[in-house]
Short mmCIF file of C-alpha atoms and ligand atoms in Angstrom, two decimals:
data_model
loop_
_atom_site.label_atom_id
_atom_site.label_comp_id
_atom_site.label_asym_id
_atom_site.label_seq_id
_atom_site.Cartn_x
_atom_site.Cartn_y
_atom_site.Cartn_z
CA UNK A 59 89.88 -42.02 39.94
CA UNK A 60 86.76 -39.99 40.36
CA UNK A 61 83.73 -41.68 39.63
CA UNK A 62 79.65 -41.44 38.81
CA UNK A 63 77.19 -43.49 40.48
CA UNK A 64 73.90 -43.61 39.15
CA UNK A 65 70.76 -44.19 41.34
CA UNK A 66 69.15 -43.20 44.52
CA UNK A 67 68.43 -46.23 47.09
CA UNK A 68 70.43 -47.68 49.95
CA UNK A 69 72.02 -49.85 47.48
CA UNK A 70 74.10 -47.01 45.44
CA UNK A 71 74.68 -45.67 49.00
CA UNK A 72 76.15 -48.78 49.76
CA UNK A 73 78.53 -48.98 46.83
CA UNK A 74 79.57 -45.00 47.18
CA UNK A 75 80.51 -46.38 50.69
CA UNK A 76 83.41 -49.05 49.60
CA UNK A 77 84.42 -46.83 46.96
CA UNK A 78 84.88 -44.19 49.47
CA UNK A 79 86.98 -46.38 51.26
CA UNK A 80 89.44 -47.25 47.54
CA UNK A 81 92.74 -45.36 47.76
CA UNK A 82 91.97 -44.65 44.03
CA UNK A 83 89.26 -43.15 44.42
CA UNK A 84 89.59 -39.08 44.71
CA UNK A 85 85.68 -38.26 43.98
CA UNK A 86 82.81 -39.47 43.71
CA UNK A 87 79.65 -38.01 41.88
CA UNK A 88 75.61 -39.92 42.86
CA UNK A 89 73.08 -38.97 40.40
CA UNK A 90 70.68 -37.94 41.93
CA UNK A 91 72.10 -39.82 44.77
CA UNK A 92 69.80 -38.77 48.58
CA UNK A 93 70.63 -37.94 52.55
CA UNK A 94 73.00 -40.63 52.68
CA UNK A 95 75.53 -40.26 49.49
CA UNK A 96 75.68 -36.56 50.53
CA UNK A 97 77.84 -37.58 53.21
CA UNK A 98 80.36 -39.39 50.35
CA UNK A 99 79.77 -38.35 47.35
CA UNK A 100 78.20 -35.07 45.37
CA UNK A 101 75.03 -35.27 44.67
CA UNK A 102 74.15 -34.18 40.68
CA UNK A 103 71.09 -34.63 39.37
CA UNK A 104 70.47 -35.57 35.55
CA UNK A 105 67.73 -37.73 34.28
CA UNK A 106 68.63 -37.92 30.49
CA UNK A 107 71.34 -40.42 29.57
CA UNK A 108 72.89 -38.18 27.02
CA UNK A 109 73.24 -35.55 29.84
CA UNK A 110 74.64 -37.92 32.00
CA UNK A 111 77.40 -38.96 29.46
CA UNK A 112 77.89 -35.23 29.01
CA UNK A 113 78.83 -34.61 32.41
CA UNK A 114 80.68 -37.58 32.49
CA UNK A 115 82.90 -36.11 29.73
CA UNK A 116 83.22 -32.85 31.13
CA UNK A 117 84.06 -33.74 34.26
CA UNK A 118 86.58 -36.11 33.32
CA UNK A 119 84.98 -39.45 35.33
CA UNK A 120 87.09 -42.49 35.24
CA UNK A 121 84.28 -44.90 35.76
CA UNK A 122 80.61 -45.07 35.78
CA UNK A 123 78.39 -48.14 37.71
CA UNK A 124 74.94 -47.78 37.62
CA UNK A 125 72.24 -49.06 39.90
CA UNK A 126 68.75 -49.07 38.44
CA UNK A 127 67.37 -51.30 35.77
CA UNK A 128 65.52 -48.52 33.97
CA UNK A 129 68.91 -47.02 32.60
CA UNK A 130 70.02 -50.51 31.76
CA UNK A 131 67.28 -51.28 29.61
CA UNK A 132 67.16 -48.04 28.23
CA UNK A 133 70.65 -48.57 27.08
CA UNK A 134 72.98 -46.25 29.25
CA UNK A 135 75.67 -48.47 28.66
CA UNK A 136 75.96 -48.32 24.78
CA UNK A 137 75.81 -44.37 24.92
CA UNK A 138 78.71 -44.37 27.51
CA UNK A 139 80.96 -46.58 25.52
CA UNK A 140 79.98 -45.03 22.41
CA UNK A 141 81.55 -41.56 24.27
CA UNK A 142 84.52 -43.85 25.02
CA UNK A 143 83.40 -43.89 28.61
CA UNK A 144 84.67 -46.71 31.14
CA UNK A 145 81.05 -47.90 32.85
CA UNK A 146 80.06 -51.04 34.63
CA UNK A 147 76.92 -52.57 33.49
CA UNK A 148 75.32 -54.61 30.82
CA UNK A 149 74.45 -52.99 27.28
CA UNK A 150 70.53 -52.55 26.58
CA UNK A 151 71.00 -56.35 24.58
CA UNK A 152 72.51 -57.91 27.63
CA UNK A 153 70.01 -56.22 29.97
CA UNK A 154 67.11 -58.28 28.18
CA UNK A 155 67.69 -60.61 30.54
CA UNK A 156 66.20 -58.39 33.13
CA UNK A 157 63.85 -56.35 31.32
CA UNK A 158 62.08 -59.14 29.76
CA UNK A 159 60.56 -62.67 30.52
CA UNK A 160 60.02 -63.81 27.22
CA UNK A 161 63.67 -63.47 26.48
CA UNK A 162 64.84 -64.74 29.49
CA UNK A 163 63.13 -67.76 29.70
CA UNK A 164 63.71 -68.57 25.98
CA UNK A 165 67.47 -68.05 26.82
CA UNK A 166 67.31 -70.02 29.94
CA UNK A 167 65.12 -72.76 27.60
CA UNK A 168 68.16 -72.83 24.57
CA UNK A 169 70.82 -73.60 26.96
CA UNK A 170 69.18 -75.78 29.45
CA UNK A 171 69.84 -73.47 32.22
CA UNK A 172 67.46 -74.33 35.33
CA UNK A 173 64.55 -72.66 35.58
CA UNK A 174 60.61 -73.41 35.99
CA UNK A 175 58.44 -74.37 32.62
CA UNK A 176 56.77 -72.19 31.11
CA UNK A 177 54.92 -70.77 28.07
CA UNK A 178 54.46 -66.89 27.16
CA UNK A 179 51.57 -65.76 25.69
CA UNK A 180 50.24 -62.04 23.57
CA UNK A 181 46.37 -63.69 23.42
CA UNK A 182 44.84 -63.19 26.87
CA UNK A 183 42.44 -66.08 25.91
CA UNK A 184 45.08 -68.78 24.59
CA UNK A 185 47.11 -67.59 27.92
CA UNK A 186 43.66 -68.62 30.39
CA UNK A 187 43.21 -71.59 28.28
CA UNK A 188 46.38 -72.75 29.19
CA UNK A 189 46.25 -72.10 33.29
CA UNK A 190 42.46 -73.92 32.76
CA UNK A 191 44.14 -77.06 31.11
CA UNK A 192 47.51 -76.98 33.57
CA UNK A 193 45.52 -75.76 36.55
CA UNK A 194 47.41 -74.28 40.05
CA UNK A 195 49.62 -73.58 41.41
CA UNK A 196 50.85 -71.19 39.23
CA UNK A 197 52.68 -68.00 38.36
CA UNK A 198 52.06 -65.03 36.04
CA UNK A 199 54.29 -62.94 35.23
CA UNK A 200 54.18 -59.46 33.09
CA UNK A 201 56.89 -59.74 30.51
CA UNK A 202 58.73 -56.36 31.18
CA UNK A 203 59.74 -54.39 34.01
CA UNK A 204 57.13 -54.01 36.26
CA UNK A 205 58.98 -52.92 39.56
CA UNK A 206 58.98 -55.85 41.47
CA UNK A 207 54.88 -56.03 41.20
CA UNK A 208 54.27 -57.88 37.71
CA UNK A 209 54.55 -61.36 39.63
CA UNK A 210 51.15 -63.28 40.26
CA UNK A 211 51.94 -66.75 42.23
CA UNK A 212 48.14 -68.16 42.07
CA UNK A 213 46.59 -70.63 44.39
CA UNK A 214 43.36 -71.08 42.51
CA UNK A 215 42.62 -70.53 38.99
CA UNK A 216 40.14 -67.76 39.33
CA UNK A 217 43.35 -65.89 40.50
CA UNK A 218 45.39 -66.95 37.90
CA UNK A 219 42.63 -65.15 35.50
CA UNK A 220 42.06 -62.12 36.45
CA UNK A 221 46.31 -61.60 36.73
CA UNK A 222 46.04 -62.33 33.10
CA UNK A 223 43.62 -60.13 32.65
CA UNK A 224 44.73 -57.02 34.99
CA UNK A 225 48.33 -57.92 32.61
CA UNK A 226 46.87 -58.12 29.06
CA UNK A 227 43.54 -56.59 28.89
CA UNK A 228 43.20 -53.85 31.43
CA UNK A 229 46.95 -53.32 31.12
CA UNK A 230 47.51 -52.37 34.36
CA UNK A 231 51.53 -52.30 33.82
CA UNK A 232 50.85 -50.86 30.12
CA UNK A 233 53.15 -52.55 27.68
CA UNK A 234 54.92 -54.33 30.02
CA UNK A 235 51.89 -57.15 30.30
CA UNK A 236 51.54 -56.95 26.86
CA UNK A 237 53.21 -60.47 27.00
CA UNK A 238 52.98 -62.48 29.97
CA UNK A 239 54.74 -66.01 30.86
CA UNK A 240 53.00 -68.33 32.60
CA UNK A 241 55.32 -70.68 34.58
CA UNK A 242 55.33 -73.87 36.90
CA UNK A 243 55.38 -73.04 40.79
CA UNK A 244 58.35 -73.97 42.47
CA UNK A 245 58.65 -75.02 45.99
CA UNK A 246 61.62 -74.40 48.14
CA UNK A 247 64.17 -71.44 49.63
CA UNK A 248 64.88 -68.98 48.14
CA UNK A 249 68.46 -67.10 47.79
CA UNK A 250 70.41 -64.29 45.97
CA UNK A 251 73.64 -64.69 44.59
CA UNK A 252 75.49 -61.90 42.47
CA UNK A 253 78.32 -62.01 40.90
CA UNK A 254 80.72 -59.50 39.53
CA UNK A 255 81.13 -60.37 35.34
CA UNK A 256 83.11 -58.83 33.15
CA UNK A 257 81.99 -60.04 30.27
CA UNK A 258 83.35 -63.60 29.72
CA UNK A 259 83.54 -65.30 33.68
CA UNK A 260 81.17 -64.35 36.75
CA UNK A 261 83.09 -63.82 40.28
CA UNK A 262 80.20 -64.79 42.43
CA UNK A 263 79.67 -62.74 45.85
CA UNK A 264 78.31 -63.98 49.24
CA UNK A 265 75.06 -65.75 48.90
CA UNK A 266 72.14 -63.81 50.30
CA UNK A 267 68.59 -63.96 51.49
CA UNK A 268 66.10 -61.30 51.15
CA UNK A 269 62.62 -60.37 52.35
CA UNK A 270 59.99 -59.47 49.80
CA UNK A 271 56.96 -59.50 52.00
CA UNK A 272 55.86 -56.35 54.19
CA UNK A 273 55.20 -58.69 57.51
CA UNK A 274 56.82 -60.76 59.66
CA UNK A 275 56.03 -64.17 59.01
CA UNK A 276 56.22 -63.51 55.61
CA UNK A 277 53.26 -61.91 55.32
CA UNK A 278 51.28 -59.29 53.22
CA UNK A 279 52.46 -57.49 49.96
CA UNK A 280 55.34 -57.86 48.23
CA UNK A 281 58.12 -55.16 48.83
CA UNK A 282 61.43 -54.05 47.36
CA UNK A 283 62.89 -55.78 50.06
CA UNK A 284 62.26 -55.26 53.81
CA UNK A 285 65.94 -56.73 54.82
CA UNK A 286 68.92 -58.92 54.15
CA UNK A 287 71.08 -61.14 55.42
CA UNK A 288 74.51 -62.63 54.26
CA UNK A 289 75.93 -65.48 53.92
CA UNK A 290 72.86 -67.76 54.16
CA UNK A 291 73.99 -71.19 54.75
CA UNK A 292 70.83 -72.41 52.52
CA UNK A 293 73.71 -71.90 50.14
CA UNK A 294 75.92 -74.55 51.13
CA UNK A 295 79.40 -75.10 49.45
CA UNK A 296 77.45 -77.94 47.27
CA UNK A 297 74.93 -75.50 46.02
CA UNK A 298 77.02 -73.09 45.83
CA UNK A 299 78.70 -75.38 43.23
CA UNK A 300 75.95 -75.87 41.16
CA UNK A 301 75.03 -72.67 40.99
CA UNK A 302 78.12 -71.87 39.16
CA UNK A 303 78.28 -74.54 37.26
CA UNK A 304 75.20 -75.39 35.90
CA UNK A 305 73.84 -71.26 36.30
CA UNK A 306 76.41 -68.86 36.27
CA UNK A 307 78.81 -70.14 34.37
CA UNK A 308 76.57 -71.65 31.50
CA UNK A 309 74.74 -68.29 31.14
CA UNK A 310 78.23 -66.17 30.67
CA UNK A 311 79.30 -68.68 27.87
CA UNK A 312 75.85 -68.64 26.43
CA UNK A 313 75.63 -64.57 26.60
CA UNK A 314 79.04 -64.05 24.64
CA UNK A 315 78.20 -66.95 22.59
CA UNK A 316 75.00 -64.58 21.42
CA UNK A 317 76.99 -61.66 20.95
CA UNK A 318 76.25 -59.90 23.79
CA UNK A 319 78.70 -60.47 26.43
CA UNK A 320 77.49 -59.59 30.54
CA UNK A 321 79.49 -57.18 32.11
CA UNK A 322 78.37 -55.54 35.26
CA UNK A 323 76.50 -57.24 37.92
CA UNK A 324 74.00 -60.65 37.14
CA UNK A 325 72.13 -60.89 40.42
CA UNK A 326 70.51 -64.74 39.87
CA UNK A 327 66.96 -64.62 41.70
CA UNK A 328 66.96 -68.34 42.76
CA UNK A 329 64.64 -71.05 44.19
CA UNK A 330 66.71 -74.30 45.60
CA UNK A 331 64.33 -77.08 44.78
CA UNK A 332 64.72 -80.72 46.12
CA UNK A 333 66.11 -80.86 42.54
CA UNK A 334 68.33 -78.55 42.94
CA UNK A 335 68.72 -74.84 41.91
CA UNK A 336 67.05 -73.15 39.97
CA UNK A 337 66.52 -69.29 38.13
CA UNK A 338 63.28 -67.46 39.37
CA UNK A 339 64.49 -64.63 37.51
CA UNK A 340 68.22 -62.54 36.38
CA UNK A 341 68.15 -58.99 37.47
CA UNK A 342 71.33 -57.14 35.66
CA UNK A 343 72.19 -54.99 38.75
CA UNK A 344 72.77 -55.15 42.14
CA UNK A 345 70.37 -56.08 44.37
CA UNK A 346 68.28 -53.48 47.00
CA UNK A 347 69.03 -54.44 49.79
CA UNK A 348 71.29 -57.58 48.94
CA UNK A 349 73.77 -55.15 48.15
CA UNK A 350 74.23 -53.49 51.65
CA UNK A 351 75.00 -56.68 53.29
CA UNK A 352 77.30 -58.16 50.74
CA UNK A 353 79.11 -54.75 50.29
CA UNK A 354 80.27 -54.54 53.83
CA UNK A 355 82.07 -58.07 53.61
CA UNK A 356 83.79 -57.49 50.82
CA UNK A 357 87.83 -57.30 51.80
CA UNK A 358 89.09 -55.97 48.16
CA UNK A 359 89.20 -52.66 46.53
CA UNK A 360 85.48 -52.29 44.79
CA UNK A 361 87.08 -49.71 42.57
CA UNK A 362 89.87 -52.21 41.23
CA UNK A 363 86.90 -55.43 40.74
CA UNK A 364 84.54 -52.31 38.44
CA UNK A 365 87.22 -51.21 36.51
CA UNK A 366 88.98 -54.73 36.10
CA UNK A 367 85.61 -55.84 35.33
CA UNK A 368 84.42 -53.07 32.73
CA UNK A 369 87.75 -53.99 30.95
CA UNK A 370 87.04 -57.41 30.35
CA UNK A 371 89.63 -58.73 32.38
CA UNK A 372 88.34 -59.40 36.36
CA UNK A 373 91.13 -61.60 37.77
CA UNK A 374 88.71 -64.08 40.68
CA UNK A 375 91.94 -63.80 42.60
CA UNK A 376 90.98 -60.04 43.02
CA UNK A 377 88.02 -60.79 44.69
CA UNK A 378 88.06 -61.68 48.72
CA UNK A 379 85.59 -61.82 51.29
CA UNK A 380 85.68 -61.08 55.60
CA UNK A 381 85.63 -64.54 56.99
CA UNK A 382 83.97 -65.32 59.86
CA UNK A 383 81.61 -62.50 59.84
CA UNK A 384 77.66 -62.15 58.73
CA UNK A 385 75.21 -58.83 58.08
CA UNK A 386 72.52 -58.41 58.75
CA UNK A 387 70.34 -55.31 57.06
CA UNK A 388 66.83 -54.19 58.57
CA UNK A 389 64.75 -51.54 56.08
CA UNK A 390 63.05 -49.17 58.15
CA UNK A 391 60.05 -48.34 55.93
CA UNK A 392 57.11 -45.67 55.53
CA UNK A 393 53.85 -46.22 56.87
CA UNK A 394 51.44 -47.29 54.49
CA UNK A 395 54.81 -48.62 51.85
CA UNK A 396 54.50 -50.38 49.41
CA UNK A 397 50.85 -48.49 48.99
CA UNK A 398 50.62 -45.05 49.29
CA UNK A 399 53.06 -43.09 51.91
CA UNK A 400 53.85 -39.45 53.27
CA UNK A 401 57.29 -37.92 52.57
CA UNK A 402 58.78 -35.27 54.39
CA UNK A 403 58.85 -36.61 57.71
CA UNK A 404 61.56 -35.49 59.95
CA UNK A 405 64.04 -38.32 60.89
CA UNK A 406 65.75 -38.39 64.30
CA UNK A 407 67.93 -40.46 66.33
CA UNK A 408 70.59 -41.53 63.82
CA UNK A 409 73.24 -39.91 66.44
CA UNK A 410 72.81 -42.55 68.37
CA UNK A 411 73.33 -45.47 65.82
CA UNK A 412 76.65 -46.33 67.00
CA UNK A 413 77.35 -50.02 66.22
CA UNK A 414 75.79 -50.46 63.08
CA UNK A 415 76.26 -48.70 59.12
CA UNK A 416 73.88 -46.80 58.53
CA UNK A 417 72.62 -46.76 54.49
CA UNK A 418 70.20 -44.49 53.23
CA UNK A 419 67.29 -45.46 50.69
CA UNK A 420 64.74 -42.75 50.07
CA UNK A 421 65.94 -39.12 52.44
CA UNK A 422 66.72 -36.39 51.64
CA UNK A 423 68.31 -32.73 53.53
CA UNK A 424 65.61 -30.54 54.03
CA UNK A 425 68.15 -27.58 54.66
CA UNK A 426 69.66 -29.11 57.40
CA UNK A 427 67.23 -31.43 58.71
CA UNK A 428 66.75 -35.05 57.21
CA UNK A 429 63.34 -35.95 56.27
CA UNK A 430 61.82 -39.05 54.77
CA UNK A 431 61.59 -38.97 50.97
CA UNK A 432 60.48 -42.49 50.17
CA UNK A 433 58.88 -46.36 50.27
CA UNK A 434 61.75 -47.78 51.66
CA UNK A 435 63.45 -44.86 54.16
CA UNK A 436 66.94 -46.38 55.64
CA UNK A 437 69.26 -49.47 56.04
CA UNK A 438 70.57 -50.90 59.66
CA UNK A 439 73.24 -52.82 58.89
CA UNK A 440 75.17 -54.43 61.73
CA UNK A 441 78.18 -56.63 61.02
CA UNK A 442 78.92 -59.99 63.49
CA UNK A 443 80.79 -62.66 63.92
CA UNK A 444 77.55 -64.57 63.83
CA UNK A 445 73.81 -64.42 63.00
CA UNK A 446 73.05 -64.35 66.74
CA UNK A 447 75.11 -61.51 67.24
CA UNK A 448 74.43 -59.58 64.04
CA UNK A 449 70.41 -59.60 64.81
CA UNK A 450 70.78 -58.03 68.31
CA UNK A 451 72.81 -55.25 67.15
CA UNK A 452 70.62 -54.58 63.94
CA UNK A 453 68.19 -54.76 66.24
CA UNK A 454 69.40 -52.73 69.15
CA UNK A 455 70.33 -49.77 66.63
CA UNK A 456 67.05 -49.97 65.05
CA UNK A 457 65.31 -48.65 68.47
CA UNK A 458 67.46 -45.49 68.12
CA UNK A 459 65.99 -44.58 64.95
CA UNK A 460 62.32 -43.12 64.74
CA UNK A 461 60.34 -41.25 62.36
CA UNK A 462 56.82 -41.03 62.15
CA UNK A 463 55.06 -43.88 61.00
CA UNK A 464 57.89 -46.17 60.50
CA UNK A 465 57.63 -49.80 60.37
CA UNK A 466 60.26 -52.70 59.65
CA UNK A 467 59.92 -56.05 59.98
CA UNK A 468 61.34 -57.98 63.41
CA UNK A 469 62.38 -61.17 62.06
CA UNK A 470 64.43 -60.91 59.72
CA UNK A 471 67.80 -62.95 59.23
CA UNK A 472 65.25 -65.53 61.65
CA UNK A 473 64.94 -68.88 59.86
CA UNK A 474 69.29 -68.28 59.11
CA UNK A 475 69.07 -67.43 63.10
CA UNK A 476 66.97 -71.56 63.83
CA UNK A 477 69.36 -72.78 61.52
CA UNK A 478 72.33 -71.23 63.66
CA UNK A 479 70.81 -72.52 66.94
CA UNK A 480 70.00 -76.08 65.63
CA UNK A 481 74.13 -76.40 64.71
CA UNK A 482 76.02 -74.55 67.51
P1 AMP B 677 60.24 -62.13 40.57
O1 AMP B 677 59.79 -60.70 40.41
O2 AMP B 677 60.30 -62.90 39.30
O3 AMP B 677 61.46 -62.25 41.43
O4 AMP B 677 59.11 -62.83 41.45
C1 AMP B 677 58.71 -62.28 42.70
C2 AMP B 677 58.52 -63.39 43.68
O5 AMP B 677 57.51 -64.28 43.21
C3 AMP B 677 59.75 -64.25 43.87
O6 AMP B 677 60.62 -63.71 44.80
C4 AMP B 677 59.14 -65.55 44.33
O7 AMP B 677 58.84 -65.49 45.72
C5 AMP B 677 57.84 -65.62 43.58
N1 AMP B 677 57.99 -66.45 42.37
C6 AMP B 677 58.33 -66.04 41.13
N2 AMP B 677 58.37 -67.07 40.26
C7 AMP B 677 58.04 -68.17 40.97
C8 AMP B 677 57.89 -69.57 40.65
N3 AMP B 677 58.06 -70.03 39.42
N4 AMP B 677 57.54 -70.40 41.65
C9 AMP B 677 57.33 -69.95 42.91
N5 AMP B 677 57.44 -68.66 43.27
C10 AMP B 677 57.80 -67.77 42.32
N1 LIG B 678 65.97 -57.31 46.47
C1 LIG B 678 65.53 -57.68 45.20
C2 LIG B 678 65.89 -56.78 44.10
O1 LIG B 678 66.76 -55.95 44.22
O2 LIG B 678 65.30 -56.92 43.04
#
C-alpha cells in the first residue's frame, strides 16, 4: 500500500510512524512533511489540492489521510473521491463542524447534543447588547477557523467587548469573526477524545489531556498545545460512557441523517461539568499533540483502521489498545512561541534521546544539519507503565535535547500524576 500524508507537525509525524510500522504499507509520501517524516516517509511538497490529487494519481497511492483543517475545509476530500481516490477525512460539508461555530452549535442545538448556550451574532452591537444583559463569565468565539486564537473566555465585560470588537469590527481574523458565538462559561476538566469514524459509527481512542497554555501552572497564552498525556483517568469508564452515548454516537447518526456522513477523525474538545460532559468544540482531524500520545498505544494496524474506515466499513473489533501503559508527550517550543520566534536554529542532542520517541513538529535538514523551523519545534514522548514513570523519562530525555532558546513546560501530565499518587 503506499500512501500520502498531508501536513507538517508532530502529529502527521506521528501517524507516518505507525504506518511505517503496517506490513502493508510499502511507501509512504508527507506533503510537505519536515526533519522528522524524512526519516519515514518522502517528503513532496504541493500546496494546491488539485496537484495533490494529481500526484496521487500518478503515483498510484492507495490511501490518503490528511492532518490539517485548512485542506478539510477547503474540501480536499471531495476532489480526491471525485478522482476515485481512497482518503481518510471528512468532505468540506462534514468539516463544517470544525470550520465553523455557527454550524456547529446549531447542529449540536437540533440534536440536543451537550454543549454550552449560546447565541451567534453578524451585528457587533446586538452581539455587546447581549454580553451587557447576560453579563460574565463568558466566551467569544470567532465563527471560522482562527488557529486556535479566535477564543475569548472573559472575566469582565469590558473584555468581553472589545473581543467582539477586535472579531467583528476591526476584523482582526478577517472573515472568520465576521460571525461570532457568544456562549455560557463552563467550569470543569477538560479532555480529548478522538475517535476513528467511518462514516456511520465512531471507534473512540484513548482519552487524552492537553495543554493549551504556554506556562506551567497553566499560565500565559494559549498554544497549539505544549504537551499530552494519555489515558487521563478524568475519563473514567462512566464518562467514558456518556461520551459515546449521548456525544459520539448521537452526532454520527445526526451527521448521516443530514447527508453528510463523518469519516475520518472527530476529535470532541470536551469540558466534564458536574453535569456531565459536554462539547467545547469538534475539530475534524487529529489532534497536535493528542495524536502522538494516543498513536503510540495503539496495538492494531493504523493502515487496516484508515482504509477500513475510508470504506465505510471500520469493524470496533479492529481497533485495540496497549494495556497497562500511559504517554506522556512534552513540546519543546521556540522562544518567544506562540508570538514571534527565530527559525533556523541548529538542534543538537537528539543522539542521546534513547528511551523516549522522538516526533518532530516544525524542523527541517539544513543539508545535513537539523535546524528549528517553527512555533512548536519537537515531541518527547516516553511510554510507561504508569504516569510516575512516563514523566521521569519524558523528562529525563528532554535534558538531552537543546536548541537555542527553547522552552517547554515542566508539569505536564501533573494533576494525572496527584491523581496517581492520591490512589496507589
Ligand atoms: P476552542 O478553540 O473552542 O477549543 O477554545 C479554546 C479554549 O477556550 C478551550 O480549550 C477552553 O479552555 C476555553 N473555552 C472554550 N469554550 C469555553 C466555554 N464555553 N467555557 C469555558 N472555557 C471555554
Ligand atoms: N491540541 C488541540 C488541537 O489539536 O486542536
Amino acid at each position: 500500500m503506499k500512501v500520502l500524508i498531508i501536513g507538517n507537525g508532530g502529529r502527521e509525524h506521528a501517524i507516518a510512524w505507525k504506518l511505517a510500522q503496517s506490513p502493508q504499507v510499502s511507501k509512504i509520501y508527507c506533503s510537505p512533511g519536515n526533519g522528522g517524516t524524512a526519516a519515514v516517509a518522502e517528503n513532496i511538497s504541493f500546496q494546491n489540492i488539485h496537484v495533490l490529487a494529481e500526484f496521487a494519481i500518478n503515483h498510484g497511492i492507495d490511501l490518503t489521510v490528511v492532518g490539517p483543517e485548512a485542506y478539510l475545509a477547503d474540501g480536499i476530500v471531495d476532489v480526491f473521491r471525485e478522482a476515485g481516490l481512497c482518503v481518510y477525512g471528512p468532505t468540506k460539508a462534514a468539516a463544517r463542524l470544525e470550520s465553523s461555530k455557527a454550524f456547529s452549535k446549531a447542529f449540536m442545538k437540533k440534536y440536543n447534543i451537550p454543549t454550552a448556550h449560546y447565541e451567534s451574532f453578524t451585528d457587533a452591537e446586538a452581539a455587546k447588547a447581549y454580553i451587557r444583559q447576560v453579563g460574565t463569565p463568558i466566551v467569544v468565539k470567532a465563527d471560522g477557523l482562527a488557529a486556535g486564537k479566535g477564543v475569548v473566555v472573559a472575566f469582565d465585560v469590558e473584555t468581553a467587548l472589545k473581543a467582539v470588537d477586535d472579531m467583528m469590527t476591526a476584523k482582526i481574523f478577517g472573515e472568520s469573526g465576521a460571525t461570532v458565538v457568544i456562549e455560557e462559561y463552563l467550569e470543569g476538566e477538560e479532555a480529548s477524545l478522538l475517535a476513528f469514524c467511518d462514516g456511520k459509527i465512531g471507534v473512540p481512542m484513548l482519552p487524552a489531556q492537553d495543554h493549551k497554555r504556554i506556562g506551567d501552572g497553566d499560565t500565559g497564552p494559549n498554544t497549539g498545545g505544549m504537551g499530552t498525556y494519555a489515558p487521563t483517568s478524568a475519563v473514567t469508564p462512566a464518562v467514558m460512557e456518556r461520551i459515546v452515548n449521548e456525544i459520539l454516537n448521537p452526532t454520527l447518526k445526526a451527521m448521516a441523517a443530514e447527508g453528510t456522513p463523518f469519516v475520518g477523525t472527530l476529535f470532541l474538545g470536551l469540558m466534564l461539568t458536574s453535569s456531565g460532559p459536554k462539547v467545547i468544540e469538534y475539530n475534524v482531524r487529529f489532534g497536535d499533540p493528542e495524536t502522538q500520545v494516543v498513536l503510540p498505544l495503539l496495538d492494531s494496524d493504523l493502515a487496516q483502521i484508515f482504509k477500513d474506515a475510508a470504506n465505510g466499513c471500520l469493524d470496533p473489533k479492529t481497533v485495540r489498545w496497549k494495556q497497562d501503559q500511559v504517554a506522556v508527550c512534552v513540546v519543546l517550543a521556540s522562544g518567544g512561541y506562540p508570538g514571534a520566534y527565530q527559525t533556523g536554529i541548529p538542534i543538537y542532542g537528539l543522539d542521546a534521546v534513547d528511551s523516549s520517541l522522538i516526533f518532530h513538529a516544525g524542523t527541517k535538514l539544513a543539508g545535513q544539519e537539523l535546524v528549528t523551523a517553527g512555533g512548536r519545534v519537537l515531541n518527547i514522548v516516553h511510554i510507561g507503565e504508569n504516569i510516575e514513570a512516563a514523566i521521569e523519562g519524558a523528562y529525563a530525555d528532554v535534558k538531552k535535547v537543546h536548541f537555542e532558546g527553547m522552552v517547554y513546560r515542566k508539569d505536564i501530565a501533573r494533576r494525572e500524576l496527584n491523581r496517581y499518587l492520591k490512589t496507589s
